[in-house]
Coordinates of C-alpha atoms and ligand atoms in Angstrom, one line a residue:
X1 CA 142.0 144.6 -81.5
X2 CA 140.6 140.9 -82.8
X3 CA 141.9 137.8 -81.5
X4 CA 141.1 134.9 -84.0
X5 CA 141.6 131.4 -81.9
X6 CA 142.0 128.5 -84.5
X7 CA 143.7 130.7 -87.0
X8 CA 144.9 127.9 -89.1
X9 CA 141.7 126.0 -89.7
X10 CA 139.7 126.2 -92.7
X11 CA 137.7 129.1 -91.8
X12 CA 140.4 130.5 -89.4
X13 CA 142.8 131.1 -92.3
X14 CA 140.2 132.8 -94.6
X15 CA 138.4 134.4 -91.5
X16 CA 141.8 135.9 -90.2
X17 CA 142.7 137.2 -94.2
X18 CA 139.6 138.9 -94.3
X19 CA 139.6 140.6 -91.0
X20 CA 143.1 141.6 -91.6
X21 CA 141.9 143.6 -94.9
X22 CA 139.2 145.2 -93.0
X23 CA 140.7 146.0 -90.0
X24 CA 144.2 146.5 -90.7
X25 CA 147.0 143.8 -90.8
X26 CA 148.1 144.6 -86.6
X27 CA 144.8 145.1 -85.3
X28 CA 144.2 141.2 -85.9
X29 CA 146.1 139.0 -83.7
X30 CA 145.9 135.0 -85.1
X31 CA 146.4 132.0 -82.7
X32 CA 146.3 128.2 -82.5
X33 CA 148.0 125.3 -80.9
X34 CA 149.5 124.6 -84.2
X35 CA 152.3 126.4 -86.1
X36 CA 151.6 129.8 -88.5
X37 CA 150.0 128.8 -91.4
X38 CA 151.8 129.8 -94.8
X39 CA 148.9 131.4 -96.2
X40 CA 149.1 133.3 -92.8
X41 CA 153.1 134.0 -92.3
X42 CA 154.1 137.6 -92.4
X43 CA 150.2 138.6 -92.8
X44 CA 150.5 140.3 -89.0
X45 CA 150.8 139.1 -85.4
X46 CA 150.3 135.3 -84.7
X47 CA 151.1 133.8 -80.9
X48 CA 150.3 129.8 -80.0
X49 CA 147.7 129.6 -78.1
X50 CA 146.1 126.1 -76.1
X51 CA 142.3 128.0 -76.1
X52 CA 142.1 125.6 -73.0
X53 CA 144.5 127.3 -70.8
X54 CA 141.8 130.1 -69.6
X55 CA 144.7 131.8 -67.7
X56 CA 147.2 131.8 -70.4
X57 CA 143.9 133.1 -72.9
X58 CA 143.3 136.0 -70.2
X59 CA 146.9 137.1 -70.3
X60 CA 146.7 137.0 -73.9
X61 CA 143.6 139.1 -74.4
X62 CA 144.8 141.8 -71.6
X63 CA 148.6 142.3 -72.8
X64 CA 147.0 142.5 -76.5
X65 CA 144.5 145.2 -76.1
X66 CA 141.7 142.6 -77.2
X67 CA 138.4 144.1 -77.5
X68 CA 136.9 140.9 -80.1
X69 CA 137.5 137.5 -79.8
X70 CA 136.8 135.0 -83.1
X71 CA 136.3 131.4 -81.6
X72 CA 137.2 128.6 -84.5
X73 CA 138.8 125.9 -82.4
X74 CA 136.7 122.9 -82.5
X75 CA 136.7 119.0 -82.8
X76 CA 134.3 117.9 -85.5
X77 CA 131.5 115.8 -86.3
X78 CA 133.7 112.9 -88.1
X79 CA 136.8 113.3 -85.8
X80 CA 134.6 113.8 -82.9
X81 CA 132.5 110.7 -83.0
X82 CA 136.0 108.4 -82.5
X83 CA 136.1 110.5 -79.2
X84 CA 133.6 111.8 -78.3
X85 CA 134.2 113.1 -74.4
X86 CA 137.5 114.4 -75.5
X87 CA 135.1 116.4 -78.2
X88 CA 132.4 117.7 -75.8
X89 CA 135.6 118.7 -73.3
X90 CA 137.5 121.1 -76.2
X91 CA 134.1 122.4 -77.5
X92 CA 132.9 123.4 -74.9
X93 CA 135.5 124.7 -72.3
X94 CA 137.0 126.6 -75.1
X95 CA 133.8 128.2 -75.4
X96 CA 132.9 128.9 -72.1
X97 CA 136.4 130.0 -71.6
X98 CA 135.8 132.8 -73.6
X99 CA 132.5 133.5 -72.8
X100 CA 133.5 134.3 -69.6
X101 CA 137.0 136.0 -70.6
X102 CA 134.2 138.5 -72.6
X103 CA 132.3 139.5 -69.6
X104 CA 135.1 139.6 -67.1
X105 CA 136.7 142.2 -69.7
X106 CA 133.9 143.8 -71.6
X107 CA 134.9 142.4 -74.6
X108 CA 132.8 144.2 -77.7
X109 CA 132.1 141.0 -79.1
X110 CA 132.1 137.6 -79.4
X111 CA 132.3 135.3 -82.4
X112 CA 131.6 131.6 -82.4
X113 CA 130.2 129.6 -85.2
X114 CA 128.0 126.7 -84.8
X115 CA 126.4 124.1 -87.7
X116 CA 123.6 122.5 -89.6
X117 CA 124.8 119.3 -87.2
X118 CA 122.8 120.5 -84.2
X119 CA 119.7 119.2 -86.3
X120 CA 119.4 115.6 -85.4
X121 CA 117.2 112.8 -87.6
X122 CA 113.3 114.4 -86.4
X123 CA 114.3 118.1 -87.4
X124 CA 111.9 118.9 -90.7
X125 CA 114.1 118.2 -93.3
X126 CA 113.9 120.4 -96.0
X127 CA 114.2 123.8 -95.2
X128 CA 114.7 123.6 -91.7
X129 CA 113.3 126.2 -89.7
X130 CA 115.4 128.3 -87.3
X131 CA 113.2 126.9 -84.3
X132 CA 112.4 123.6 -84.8
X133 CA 112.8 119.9 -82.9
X134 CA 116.1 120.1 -82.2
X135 CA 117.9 116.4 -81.2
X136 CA 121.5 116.1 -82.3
X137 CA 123.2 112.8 -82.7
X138 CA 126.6 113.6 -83.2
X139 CA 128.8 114.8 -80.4
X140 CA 129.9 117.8 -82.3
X141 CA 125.6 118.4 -82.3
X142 CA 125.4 118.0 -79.1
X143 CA 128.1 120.2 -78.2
X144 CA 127.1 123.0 -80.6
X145 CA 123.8 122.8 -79.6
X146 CA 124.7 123.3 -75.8
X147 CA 127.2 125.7 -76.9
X148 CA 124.5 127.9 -78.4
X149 CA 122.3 127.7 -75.4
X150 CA 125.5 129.1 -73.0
X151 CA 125.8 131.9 -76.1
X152 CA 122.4 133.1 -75.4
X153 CA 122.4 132.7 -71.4
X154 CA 125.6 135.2 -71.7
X155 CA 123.9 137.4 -73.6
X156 CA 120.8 137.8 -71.8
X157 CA 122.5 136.9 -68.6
X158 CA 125.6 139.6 -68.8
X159 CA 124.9 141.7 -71.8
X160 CA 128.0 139.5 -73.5
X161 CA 127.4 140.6 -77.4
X162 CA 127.9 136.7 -78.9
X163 CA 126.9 136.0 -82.2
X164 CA 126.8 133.0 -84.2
X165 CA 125.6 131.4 -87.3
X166 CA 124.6 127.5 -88.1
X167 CA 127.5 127.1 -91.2
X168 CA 126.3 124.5 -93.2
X169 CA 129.1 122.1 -95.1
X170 CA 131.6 124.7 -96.2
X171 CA 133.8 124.1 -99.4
X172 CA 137.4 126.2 -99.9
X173 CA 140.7 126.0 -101.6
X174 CA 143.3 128.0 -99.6
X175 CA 142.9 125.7 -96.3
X176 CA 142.6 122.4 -95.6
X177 CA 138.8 120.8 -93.9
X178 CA 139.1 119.9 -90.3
X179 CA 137.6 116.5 -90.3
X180 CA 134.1 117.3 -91.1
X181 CA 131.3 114.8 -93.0
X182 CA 131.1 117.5 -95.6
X183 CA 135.1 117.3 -96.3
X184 CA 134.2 115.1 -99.3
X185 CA 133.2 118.4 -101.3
X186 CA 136.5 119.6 -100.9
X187 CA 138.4 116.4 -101.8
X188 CA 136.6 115.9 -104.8
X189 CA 137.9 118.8 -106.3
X190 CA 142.0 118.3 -105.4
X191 CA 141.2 114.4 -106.5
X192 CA 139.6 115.3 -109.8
X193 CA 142.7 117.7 -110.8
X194 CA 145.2 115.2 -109.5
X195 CA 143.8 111.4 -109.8
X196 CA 141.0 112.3 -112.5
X197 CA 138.5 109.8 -110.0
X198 CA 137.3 109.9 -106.4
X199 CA 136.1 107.3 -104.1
X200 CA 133.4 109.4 -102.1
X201 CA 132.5 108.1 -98.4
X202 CA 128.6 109.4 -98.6
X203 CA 126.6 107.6 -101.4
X204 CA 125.2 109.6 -104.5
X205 CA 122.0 111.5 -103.4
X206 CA 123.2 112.3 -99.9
X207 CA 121.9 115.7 -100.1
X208 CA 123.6 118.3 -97.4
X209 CA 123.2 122.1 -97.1
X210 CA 126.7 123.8 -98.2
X211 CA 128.7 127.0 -98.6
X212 CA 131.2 128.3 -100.9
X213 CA 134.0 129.7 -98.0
X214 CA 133.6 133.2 -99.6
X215 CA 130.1 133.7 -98.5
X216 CA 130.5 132.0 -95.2
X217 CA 133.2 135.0 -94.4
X218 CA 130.8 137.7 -95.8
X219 CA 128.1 135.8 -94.1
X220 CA 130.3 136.7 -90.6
X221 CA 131.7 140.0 -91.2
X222 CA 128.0 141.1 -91.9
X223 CA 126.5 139.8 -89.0
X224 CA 129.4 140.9 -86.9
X225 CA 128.9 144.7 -88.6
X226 CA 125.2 144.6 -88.0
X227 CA 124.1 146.8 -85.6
X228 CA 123.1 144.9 -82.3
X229 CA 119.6 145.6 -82.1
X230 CA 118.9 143.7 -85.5
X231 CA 120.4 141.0 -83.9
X232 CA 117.0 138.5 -83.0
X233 CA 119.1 135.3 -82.5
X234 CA 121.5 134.9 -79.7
X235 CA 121.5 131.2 -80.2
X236 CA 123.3 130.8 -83.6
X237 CA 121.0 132.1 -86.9
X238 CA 120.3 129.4 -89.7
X239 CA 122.5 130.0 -92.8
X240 CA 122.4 128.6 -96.2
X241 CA 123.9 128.5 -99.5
X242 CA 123.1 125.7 -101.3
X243 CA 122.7 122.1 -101.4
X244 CA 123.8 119.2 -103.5
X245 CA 124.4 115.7 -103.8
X246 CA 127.6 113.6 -104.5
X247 CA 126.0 113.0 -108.1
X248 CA 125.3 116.6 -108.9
X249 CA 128.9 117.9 -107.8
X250 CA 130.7 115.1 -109.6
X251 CA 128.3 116.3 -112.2
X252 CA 129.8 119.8 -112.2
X253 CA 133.2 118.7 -112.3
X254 CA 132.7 116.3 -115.3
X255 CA 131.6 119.1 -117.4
X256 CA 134.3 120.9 -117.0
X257 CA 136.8 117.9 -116.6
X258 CA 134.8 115.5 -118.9
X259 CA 137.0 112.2 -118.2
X260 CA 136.5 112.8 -114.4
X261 CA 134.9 109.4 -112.8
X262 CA 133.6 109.0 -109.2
X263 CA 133.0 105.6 -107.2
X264 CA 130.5 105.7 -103.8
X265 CA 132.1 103.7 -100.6
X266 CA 130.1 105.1 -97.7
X267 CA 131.6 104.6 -94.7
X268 CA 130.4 105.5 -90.6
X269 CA 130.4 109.2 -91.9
X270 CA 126.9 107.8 -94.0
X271 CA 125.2 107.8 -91.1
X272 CA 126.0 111.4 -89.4
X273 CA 125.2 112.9 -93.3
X274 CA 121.5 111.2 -93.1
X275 CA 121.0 112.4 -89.6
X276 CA 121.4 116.1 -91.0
X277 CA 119.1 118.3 -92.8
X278 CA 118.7 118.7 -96.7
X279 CA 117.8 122.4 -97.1
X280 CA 117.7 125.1 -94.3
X281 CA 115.8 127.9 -94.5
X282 CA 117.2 131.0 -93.4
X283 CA 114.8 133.3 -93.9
X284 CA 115.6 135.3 -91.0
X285 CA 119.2 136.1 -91.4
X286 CA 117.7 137.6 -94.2
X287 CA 115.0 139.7 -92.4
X288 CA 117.6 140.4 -89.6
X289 CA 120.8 141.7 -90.8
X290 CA 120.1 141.0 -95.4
X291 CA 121.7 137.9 -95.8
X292 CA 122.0 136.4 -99.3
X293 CA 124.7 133.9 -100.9
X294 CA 126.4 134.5 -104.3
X295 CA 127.4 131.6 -105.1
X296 CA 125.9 128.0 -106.4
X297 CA 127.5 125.4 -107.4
X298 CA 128.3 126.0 -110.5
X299 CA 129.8 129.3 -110.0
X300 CA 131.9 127.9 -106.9
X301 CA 133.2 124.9 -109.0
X302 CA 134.4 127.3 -111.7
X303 CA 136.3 129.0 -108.9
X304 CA 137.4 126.2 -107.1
X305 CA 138.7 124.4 -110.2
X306 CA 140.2 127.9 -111.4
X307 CA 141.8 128.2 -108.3
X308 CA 143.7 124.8 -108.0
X309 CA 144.6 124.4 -111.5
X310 CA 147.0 127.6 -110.1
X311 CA 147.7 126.2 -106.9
X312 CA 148.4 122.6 -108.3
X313 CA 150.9 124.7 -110.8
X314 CA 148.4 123.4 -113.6
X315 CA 147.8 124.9 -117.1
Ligands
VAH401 C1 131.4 118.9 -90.3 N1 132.2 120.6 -91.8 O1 131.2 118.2 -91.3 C2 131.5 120.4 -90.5 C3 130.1 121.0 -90.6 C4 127.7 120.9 -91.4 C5 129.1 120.2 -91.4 O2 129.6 121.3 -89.3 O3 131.4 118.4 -89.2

């Protein structure tokens, strides 16, 4: 059975759907400190869970017959930099919590995402290479980057099969962001249905990789379907979908919304988005286990604005 821990954030929700359609709605058990999330209610099991309660966690996996553990839970790079040791505690004991729950129980496997933020200002910038100068500046960086060194060390250390992928921004509909730098791609679109403007907190050519949600689930179902020994990373693979600026996805919108307007105030968040990469190349998620994204961003706005308009109860 799958655990997913963070069920109800915005890949947890999505994540926990999709497992729950591939693996049968019981054999997925959803968790997370907060309450069931609607999309989630009635979808299959769901128990509250504080991920930092390694006791409570072992219980949990052992009275549930868990054999594959999906770590969301995390603090990020916005939230994280107003506190940042509270940050670095949740990301990673959680992690290592599991980690350790994995190899004390033979777990099969191990899921836990990290992201684009472990490159810091001196990475390349354009299509950042899997192995390259690696100096985040962000807590969440730092604590992804750490987090991905313990992945590897339990791999090669226990035999613990962890896997893990470097998410760039990632834009959905059917769950909220969790306090991300990239969460401005996801607000433009609710603001553009419901105000017609956005004030945008990164300035007009901040260019950041991204990732319509529906490829960052295929993107983890694949790798967590691939047979192990095509599995070359044990750090966290480089992903990417796409990448835009402010200017291009307002763009987008306003040709399918043609009054839409947008006005730049950056704010502290400026700062972590310039720190990050432009383009990543993932060139060997491809060789590895045949990655390749769908969508761009004009196929993910026509879905996202599709998509709302029916949430929103639009015409
Ligand atoms: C964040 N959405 O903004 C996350 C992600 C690459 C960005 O890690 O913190």
């Amino acid at each position: 059975k799958i655990l997913v821990i963070g069920a109800c954030g915005q890949i947890g929700v999505e994540l926990t759907l999709a497992l729950r359609k591939m693996y049968g709605d019981n054999n997925v058990v959803a968790s997370d400190l907060r309450e069931e999330h609607e999309l989630l209610r009635g979808s299959g099991p769901y128990v509250s869970l504080d991920v930092m309660n390694k006791e409570m966690l072992h219980v949990l996996v052992i009275r549930h017959n868990i054999t594959q553990v999906y770590l969301l839970a995390a603090i990020l790079s916005a939230t994280g930099e107003k506190n940042p040791l509270l940050a670095w505690h949740i990301n990673m004991q959680s992690l290592l919590n599991v980690l350790d729950i994995a190899k004390e129980e033979g777990l099969d496997k191990v899921y836990w995402p990290s992201s684009i933020a472990v490159f810091g200002p001196d990475s390349p910038k354009e299509a950042t290479p899997q192995h390259t100068v690696i100096e985040p500046t962000t807590i969440y960086g730092i604590s992804k980057f750490a987090g991905e060194r313990w992945c590897e060390y339990y791999n090669h250390r226990y035999g613990v099969d962890v896997r893990s992928l470097r998410y760039p921004g990632l834009i959905s509909y059917k769950s909220a962001p969790g306090g991300g730098t990239t969460d401005y791609a996801v607000e433009i679109y609710h603001e553009a249905l419901e105000e017609g403007t956005y004030k945008c907190f990164l300035s007009e050519s901040t260019y950041l990789p991204m990732m319509y949600m529906p490829d960052a689930i295929r993107a983890t179902i694949e790798l967590m379907e691939a047979d192990s020994a095509r599995i070359s990373v044990r750090s966290s693979y480089n992903l990417s979908g796409m990448s835009f600026s402010p200017k291009e996805i307002a763009g987008a919108i306003q040709q399918r919304l043609p009054d839409f307007t947008i006005s730049y105030e950056p704010d502290y968040r400026q700062q972590i988005a310039e720190g990050w990469p432009k383009s990543i190349d993932d060139s060997l998620a491809a060789k590895d286990w045949g990655w390749k994204p769908e969508f761009d961003l004009e196929k993910m706005t026509d879905d996202m604005l599709k998509n709302l308009k029916v949430q929103k109860n639009m015409q």
